[in-house]
CSV table of C-alpha atoms in Angstrom, one decimal:
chain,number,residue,atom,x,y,z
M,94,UNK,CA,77.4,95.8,123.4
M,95,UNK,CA,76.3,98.5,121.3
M,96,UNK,CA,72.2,99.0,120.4
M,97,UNK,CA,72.9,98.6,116.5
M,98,UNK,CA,69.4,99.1,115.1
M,99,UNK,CA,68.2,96.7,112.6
M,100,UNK,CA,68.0,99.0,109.8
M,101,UNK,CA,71.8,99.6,109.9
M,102,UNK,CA,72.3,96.1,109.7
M,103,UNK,CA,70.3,96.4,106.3
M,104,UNK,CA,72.2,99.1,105.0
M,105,UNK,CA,75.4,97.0,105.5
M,106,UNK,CA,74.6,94.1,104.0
M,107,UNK,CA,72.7,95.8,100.5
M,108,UNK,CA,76.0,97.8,100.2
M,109,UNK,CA,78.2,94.9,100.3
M,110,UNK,CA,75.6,92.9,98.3
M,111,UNK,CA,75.7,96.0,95.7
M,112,UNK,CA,79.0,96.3,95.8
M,113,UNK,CA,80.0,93.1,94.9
M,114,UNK,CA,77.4,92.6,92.3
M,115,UNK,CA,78.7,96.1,90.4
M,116,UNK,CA,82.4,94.9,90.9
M,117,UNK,CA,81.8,91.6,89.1
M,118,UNK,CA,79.1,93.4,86.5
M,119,UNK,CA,82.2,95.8,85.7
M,120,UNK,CA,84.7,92.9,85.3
M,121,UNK,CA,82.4,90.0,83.9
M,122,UNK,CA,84.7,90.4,80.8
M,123,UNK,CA,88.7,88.9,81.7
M,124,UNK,CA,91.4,91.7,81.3
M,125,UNK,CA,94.6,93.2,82.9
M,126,UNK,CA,93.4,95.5,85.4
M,127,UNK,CA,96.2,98.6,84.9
M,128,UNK,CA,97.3,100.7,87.6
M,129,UNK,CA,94.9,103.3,86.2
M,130,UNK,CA,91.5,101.2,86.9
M,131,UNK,CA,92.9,99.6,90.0
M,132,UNK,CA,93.4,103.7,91.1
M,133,UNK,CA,89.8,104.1,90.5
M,134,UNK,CA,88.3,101.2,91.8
M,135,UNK,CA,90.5,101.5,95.4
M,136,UNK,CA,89.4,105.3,95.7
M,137,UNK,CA,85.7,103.5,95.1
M,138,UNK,CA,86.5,101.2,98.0
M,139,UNK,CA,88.1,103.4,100.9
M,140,UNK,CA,85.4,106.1,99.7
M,141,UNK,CA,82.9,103.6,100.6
M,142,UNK,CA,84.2,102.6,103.8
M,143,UNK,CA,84.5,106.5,104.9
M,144,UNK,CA,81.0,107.0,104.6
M,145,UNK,CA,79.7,103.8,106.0
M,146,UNK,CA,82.2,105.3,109.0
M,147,UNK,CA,80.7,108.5,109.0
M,148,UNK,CA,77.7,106.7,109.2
M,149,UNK,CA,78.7,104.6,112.2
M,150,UNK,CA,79.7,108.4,114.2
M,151,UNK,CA,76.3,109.6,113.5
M,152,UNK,CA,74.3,106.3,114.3
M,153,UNK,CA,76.2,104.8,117.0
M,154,UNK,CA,78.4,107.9,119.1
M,155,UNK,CA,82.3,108.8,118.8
M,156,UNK,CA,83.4,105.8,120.2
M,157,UNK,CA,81.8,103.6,118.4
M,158,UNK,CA,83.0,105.6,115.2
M,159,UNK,CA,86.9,105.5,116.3
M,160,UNK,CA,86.7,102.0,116.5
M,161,UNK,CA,85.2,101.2,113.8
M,162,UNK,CA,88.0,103.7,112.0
M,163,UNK,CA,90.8,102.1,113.9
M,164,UNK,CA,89.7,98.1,113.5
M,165,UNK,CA,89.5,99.1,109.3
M,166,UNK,CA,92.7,100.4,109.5
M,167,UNK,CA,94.3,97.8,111.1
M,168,UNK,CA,92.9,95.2,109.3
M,169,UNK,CA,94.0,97.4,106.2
M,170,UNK,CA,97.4,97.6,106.7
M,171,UNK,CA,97.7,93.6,107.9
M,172,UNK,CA,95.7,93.1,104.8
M,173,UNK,CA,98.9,94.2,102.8
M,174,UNK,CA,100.7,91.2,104.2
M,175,UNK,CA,98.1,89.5,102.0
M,176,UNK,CA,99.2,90.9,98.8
M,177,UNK,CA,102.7,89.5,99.2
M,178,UNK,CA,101.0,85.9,99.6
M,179,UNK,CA,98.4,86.7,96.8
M,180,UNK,CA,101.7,87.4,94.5
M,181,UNK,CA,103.4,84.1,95.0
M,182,UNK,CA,100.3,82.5,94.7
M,183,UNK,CA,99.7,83.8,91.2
M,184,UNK,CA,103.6,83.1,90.1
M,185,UNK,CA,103.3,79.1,91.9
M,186,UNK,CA,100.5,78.6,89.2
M,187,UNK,CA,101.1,80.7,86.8
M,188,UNK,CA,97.8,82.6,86.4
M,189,UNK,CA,97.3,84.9,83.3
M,190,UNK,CA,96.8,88.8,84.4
M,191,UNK,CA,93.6,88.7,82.7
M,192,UNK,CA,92.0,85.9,85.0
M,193,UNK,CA,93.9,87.4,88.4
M,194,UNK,CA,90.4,89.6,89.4
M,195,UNK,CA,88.1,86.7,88.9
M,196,UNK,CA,90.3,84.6,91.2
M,197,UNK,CA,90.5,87.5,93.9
M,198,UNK,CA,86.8,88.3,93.8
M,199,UNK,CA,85.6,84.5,94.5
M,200,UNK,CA,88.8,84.8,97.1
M,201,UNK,CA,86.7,87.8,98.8
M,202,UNK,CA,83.2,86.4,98.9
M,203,UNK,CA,84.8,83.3,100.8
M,204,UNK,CA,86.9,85.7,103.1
M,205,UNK,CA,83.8,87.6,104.0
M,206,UNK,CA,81.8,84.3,105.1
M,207,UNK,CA,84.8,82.8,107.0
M,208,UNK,CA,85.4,86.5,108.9
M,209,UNK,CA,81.8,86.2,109.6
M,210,UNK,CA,82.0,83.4,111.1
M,211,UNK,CA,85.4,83.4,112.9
M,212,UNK,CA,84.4,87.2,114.7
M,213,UNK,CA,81.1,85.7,115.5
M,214,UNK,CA,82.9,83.1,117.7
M,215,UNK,CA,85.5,85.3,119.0
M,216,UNK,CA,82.9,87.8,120.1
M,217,UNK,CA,81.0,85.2,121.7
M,218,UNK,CA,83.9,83.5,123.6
M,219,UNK,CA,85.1,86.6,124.9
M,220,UNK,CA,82.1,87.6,125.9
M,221,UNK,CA,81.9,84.5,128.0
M,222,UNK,CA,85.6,84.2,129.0
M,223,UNK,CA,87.1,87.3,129.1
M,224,UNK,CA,90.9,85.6,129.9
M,225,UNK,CA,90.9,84.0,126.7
M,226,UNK,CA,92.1,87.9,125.7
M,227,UNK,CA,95.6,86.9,127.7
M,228,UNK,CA,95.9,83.9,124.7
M,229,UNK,CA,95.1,86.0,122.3
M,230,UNK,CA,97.8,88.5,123.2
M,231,UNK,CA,100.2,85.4,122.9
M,232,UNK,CA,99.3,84.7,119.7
M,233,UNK,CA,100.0,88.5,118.4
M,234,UNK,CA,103.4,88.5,120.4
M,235,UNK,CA,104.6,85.3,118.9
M,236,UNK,CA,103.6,87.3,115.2
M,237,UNK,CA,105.2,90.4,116.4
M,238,UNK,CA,108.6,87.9,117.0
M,239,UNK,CA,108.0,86.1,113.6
M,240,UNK,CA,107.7,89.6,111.7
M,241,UNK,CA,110.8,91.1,113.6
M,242,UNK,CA,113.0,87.5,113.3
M,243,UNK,CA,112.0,87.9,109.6
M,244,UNK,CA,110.2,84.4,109.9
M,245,UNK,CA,107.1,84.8,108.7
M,246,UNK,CA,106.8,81.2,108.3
M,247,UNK,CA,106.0,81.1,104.3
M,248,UNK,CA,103.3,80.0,102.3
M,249,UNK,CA,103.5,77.2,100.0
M,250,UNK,CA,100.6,77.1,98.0
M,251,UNK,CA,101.2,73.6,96.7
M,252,UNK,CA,101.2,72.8,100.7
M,253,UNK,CA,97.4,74.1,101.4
M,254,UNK,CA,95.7,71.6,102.9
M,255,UNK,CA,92.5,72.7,101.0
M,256,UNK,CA,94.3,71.8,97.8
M,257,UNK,CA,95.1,68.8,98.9
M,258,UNK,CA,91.5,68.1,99.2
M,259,UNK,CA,90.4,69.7,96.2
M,260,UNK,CA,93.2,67.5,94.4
M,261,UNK,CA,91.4,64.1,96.2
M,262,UNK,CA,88.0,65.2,95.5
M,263,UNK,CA,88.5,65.9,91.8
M,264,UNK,CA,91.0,65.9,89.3
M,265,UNK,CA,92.6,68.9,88.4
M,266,UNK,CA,93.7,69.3,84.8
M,267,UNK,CA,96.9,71.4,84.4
M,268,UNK,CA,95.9,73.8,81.3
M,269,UNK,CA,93.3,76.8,82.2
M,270,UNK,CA,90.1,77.2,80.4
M,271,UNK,CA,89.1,80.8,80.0
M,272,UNK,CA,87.6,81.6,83.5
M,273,UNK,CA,85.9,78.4,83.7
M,274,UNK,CA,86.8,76.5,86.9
M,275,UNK,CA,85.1,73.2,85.5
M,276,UNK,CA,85.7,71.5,82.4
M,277,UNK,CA,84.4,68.4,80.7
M,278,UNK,CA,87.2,65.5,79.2
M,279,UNK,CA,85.8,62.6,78.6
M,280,UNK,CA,82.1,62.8,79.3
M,281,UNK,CA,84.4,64.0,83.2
M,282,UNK,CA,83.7,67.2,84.7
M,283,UNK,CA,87.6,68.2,85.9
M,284,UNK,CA,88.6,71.1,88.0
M,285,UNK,CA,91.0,73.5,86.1
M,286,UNK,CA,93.9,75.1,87.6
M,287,UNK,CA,91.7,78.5,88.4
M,288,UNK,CA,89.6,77.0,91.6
M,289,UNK,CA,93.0,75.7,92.9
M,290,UNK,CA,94.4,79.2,93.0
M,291,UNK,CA,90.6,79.9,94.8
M,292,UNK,CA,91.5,77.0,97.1
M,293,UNK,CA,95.0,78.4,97.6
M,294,UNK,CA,93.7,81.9,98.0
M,295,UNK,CA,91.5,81.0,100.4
M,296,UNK,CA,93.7,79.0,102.9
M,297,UNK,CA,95.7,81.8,102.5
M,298,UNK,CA,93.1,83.8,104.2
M,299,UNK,CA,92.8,81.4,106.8
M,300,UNK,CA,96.3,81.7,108.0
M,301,UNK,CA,96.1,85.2,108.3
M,302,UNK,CA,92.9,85.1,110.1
M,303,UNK,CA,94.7,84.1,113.0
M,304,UNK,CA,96.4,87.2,113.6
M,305,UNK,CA,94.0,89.4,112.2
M,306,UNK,CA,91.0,88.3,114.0
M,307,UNK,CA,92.6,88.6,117.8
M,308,UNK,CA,94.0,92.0,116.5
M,309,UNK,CA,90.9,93.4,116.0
M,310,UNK,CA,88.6,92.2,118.6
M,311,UNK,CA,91.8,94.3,120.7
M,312,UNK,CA,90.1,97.5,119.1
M,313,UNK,CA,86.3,96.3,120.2
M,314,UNK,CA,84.1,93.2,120.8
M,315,UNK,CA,81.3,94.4,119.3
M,316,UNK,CA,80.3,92.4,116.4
M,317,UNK,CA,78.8,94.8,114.5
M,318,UNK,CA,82.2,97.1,114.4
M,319,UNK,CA,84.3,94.5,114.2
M,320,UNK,CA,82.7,92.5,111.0
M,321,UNK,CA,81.6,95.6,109.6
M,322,UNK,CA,85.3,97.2,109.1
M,323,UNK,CA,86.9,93.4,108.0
M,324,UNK,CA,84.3,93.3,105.5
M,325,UNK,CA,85.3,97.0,104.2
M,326,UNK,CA,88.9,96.6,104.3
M,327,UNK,CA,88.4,93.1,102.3
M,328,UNK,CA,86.3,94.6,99.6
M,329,UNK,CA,89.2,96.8,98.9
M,330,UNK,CA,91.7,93.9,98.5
M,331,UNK,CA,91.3,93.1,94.7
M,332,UNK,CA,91.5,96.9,93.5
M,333,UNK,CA,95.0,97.6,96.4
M,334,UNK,CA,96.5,94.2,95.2
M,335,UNK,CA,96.6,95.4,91.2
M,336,UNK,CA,96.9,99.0,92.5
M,337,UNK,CA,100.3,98.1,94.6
M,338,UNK,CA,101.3,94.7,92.0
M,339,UNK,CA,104.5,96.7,90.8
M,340,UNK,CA,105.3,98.3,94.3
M,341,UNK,CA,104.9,95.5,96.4
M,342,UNK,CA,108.9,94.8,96.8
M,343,UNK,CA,109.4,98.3,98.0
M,344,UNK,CA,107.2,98.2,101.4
M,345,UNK,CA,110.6,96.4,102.7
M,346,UNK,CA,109.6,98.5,106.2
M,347,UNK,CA,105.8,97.4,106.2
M,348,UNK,CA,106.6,94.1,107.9
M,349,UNK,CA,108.1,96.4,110.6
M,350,UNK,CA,106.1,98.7,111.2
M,351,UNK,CA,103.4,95.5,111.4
M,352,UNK,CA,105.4,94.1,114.2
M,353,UNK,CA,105.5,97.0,116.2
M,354,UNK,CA,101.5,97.7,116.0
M,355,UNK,CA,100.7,94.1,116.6
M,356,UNK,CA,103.1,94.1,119.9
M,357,UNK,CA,101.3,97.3,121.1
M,358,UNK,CA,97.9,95.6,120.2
M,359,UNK,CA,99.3,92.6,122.2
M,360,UNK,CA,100.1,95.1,125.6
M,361,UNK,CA,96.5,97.0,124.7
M,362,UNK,CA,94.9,93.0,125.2
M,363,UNK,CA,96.7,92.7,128.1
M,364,UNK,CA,95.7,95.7,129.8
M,365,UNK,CA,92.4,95.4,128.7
M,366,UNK,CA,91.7,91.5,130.0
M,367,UNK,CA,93.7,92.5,133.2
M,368,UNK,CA,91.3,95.6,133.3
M,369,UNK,CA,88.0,93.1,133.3
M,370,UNK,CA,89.9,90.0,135.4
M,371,UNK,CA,92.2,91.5,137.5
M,372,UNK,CA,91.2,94.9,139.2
M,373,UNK,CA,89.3,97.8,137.5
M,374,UNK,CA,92.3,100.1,139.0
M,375,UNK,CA,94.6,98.7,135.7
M,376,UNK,CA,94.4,101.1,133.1
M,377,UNK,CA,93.4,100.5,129.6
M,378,UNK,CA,94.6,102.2,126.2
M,379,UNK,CA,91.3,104.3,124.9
M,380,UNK,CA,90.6,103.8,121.2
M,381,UNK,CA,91.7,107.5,119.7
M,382,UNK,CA,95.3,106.8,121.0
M,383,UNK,CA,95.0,102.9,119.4
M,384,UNK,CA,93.8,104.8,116.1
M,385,UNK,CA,97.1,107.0,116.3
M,386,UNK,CA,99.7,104.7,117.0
M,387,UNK,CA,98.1,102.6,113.9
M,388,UNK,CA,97.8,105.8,111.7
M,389,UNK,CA,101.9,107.0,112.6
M,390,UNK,CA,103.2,103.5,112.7
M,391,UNK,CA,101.8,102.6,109.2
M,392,UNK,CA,102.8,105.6,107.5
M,393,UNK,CA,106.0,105.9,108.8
M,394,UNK,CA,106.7,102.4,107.7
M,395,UNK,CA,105.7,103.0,104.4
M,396,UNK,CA,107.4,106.5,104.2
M,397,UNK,CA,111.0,105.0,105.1
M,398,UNK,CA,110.0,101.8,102.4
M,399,UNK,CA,109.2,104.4,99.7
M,400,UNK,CA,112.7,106.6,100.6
M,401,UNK,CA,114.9,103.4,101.0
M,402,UNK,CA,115.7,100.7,98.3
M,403,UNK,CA,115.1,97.5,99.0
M,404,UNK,CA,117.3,94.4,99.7
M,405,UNK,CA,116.8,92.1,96.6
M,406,UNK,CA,114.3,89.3,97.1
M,407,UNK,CA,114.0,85.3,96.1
M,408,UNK,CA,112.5,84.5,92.7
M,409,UNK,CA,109.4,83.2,93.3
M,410,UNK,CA,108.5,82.9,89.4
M,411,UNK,CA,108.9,79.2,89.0
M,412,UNK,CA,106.8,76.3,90.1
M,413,UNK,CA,108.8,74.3,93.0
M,414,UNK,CA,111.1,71.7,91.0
M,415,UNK,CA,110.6,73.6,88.0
């Protein structure tokens, strides 16, 4: 484990802390975020994230610096996945433009606790029980299948289970209210429709921890690297999301290009639990050549997805029995 010192920690956690209280300072009134801010905003966030890794080279060594570099851009690119999910979940309910950021920002401050927490355990079971790494490749070869079968299994956000228990633990009127996500009828305090996108949002999340999490603790089990680099590429989610809204269709590649960099994460797991549990003799895949095969995979995906029209896609516009 890497000797983080405590002041680094500090920095971290003010810059998120400041970050997040400028982003929702900057968009405390509702409006369409156009391609324009979004452009800004995302420059803002992977600017950031730069120079907290520059920070990391200079603080913690090289190696620590690569992965750091290679676990954001991982978690960057599967992140994208995110946006397709983030999309439906918007046409299902039916959310206004203008109320899309609030939604997203509550859906980051959630993903950043449940990251937290879900590394924190991962971390701490691996470094107990270095096997489990074998399951964890399982899980990112049965993804790697899904993506190349072209079953990614769906999402149905009137499905989440944590709707279903918002819808139990209080009623949910079907008009929005502004940004408000509790109304009074009745001398009642009801939910409106905008903390059931949250809720839907943030199962979302969920779901996608499950290959993102493994994926990343393949790049380092160092907490500090590995939470640090989630929590950058999530920060950046909102501004990509409105930045990419009208491209999204065209990364018809991405999915891909995410198969084939989750498979070699899978073999990198592999090597690396057989390295620890079987014999030091196996060799292991050293973080530079992870951060390239991330780097070429992801851009070549998107190059050919950019160069290639894409096959048409299902209308997702309309509520289910709409």
């Amino acid at each position: 484990m890497l000797e983080v010192p405590p002041w680094l920690w500090v920095v971290f956690a003010a810059t998120v802390v400041v970050s997040l209280v400028v982003d929702l300072l900057a968009h405390r009134t509702a409006h369409v975020i156009g391609f324009k801010e979004a452009a800004g905003w995302s420059a803002l966030w992977v600017g950031l994230a730069l120079v907290f890794g520059a920070v990391v080279f200079v603080v913690l060594g090289a190696a620590a610096g690569t992965e750091y570099t290679t676990a954001w851009l991982l978690e960057k690119s599967l992140s994208v996945d995110n946006l397709f999910v983030f999309a439906v979940i918007f046409a299902y309910f039916r959310v206004p433009r203008a109320y899309q950021h609030r939604v997203l920002f509550f859906g980051v401050m959630g993903a950043l606790v449940f990251r937290g927490v879900f590394l924190t355990l991962g971390v701490a079971v691996v470094s107990r029980f270095t096997a489990v790494l074998f399951a964890f490749a399982a899980v990112l070869f049965y993804s790697t299948y899904k993506l190349l079968k072209g079953d990614e299994g769906g999402f149905d956000p009137g499905r989440s289970i944590a709707l279903k228990v918002l819808r139990k633990a209080i009623p949910v009127r079907d008009e929005y209210a502004g940004t408000h996500f509790f109304v009074k009828e009745a001398g009642k305090r009801v939910a409106t429709p905008l903390l059931a996108v949250v809720a839907a949002i943030e199962t979302a999340d969920l779901v996608f921890a499950v290959d993102s999490v493994p994926a990343v603790l393949a790049v380092s089990d160092d907490l500090f690297v590995v939470y640090t680099s989630n929590a950058f590429a999530i920060l950046g989610l909102r501004a990509l999301y409105f930045l990419l809204a009208g491209l999204l269709d065209r990364f018809h590649h991405l999915n891909t290009g995410l198969a084939v960099i989750l498979g070699f994460i899978g073999v990198k797991l592999i090597l690396q639990a057989a390295h620890k549990t079987i014999s030091p003799g196996v060799p292991e895949i050293p973080s530079p050549v992870s951060l390239a095969v991330v780097v070429v995979v992801l851009a070549a995906s998107v190059i050919l997805s950019l160069r290639r029209s894409a096959p048409p896609r299902p209308d997702t516009s309309r509520r289910n029995g709409d």
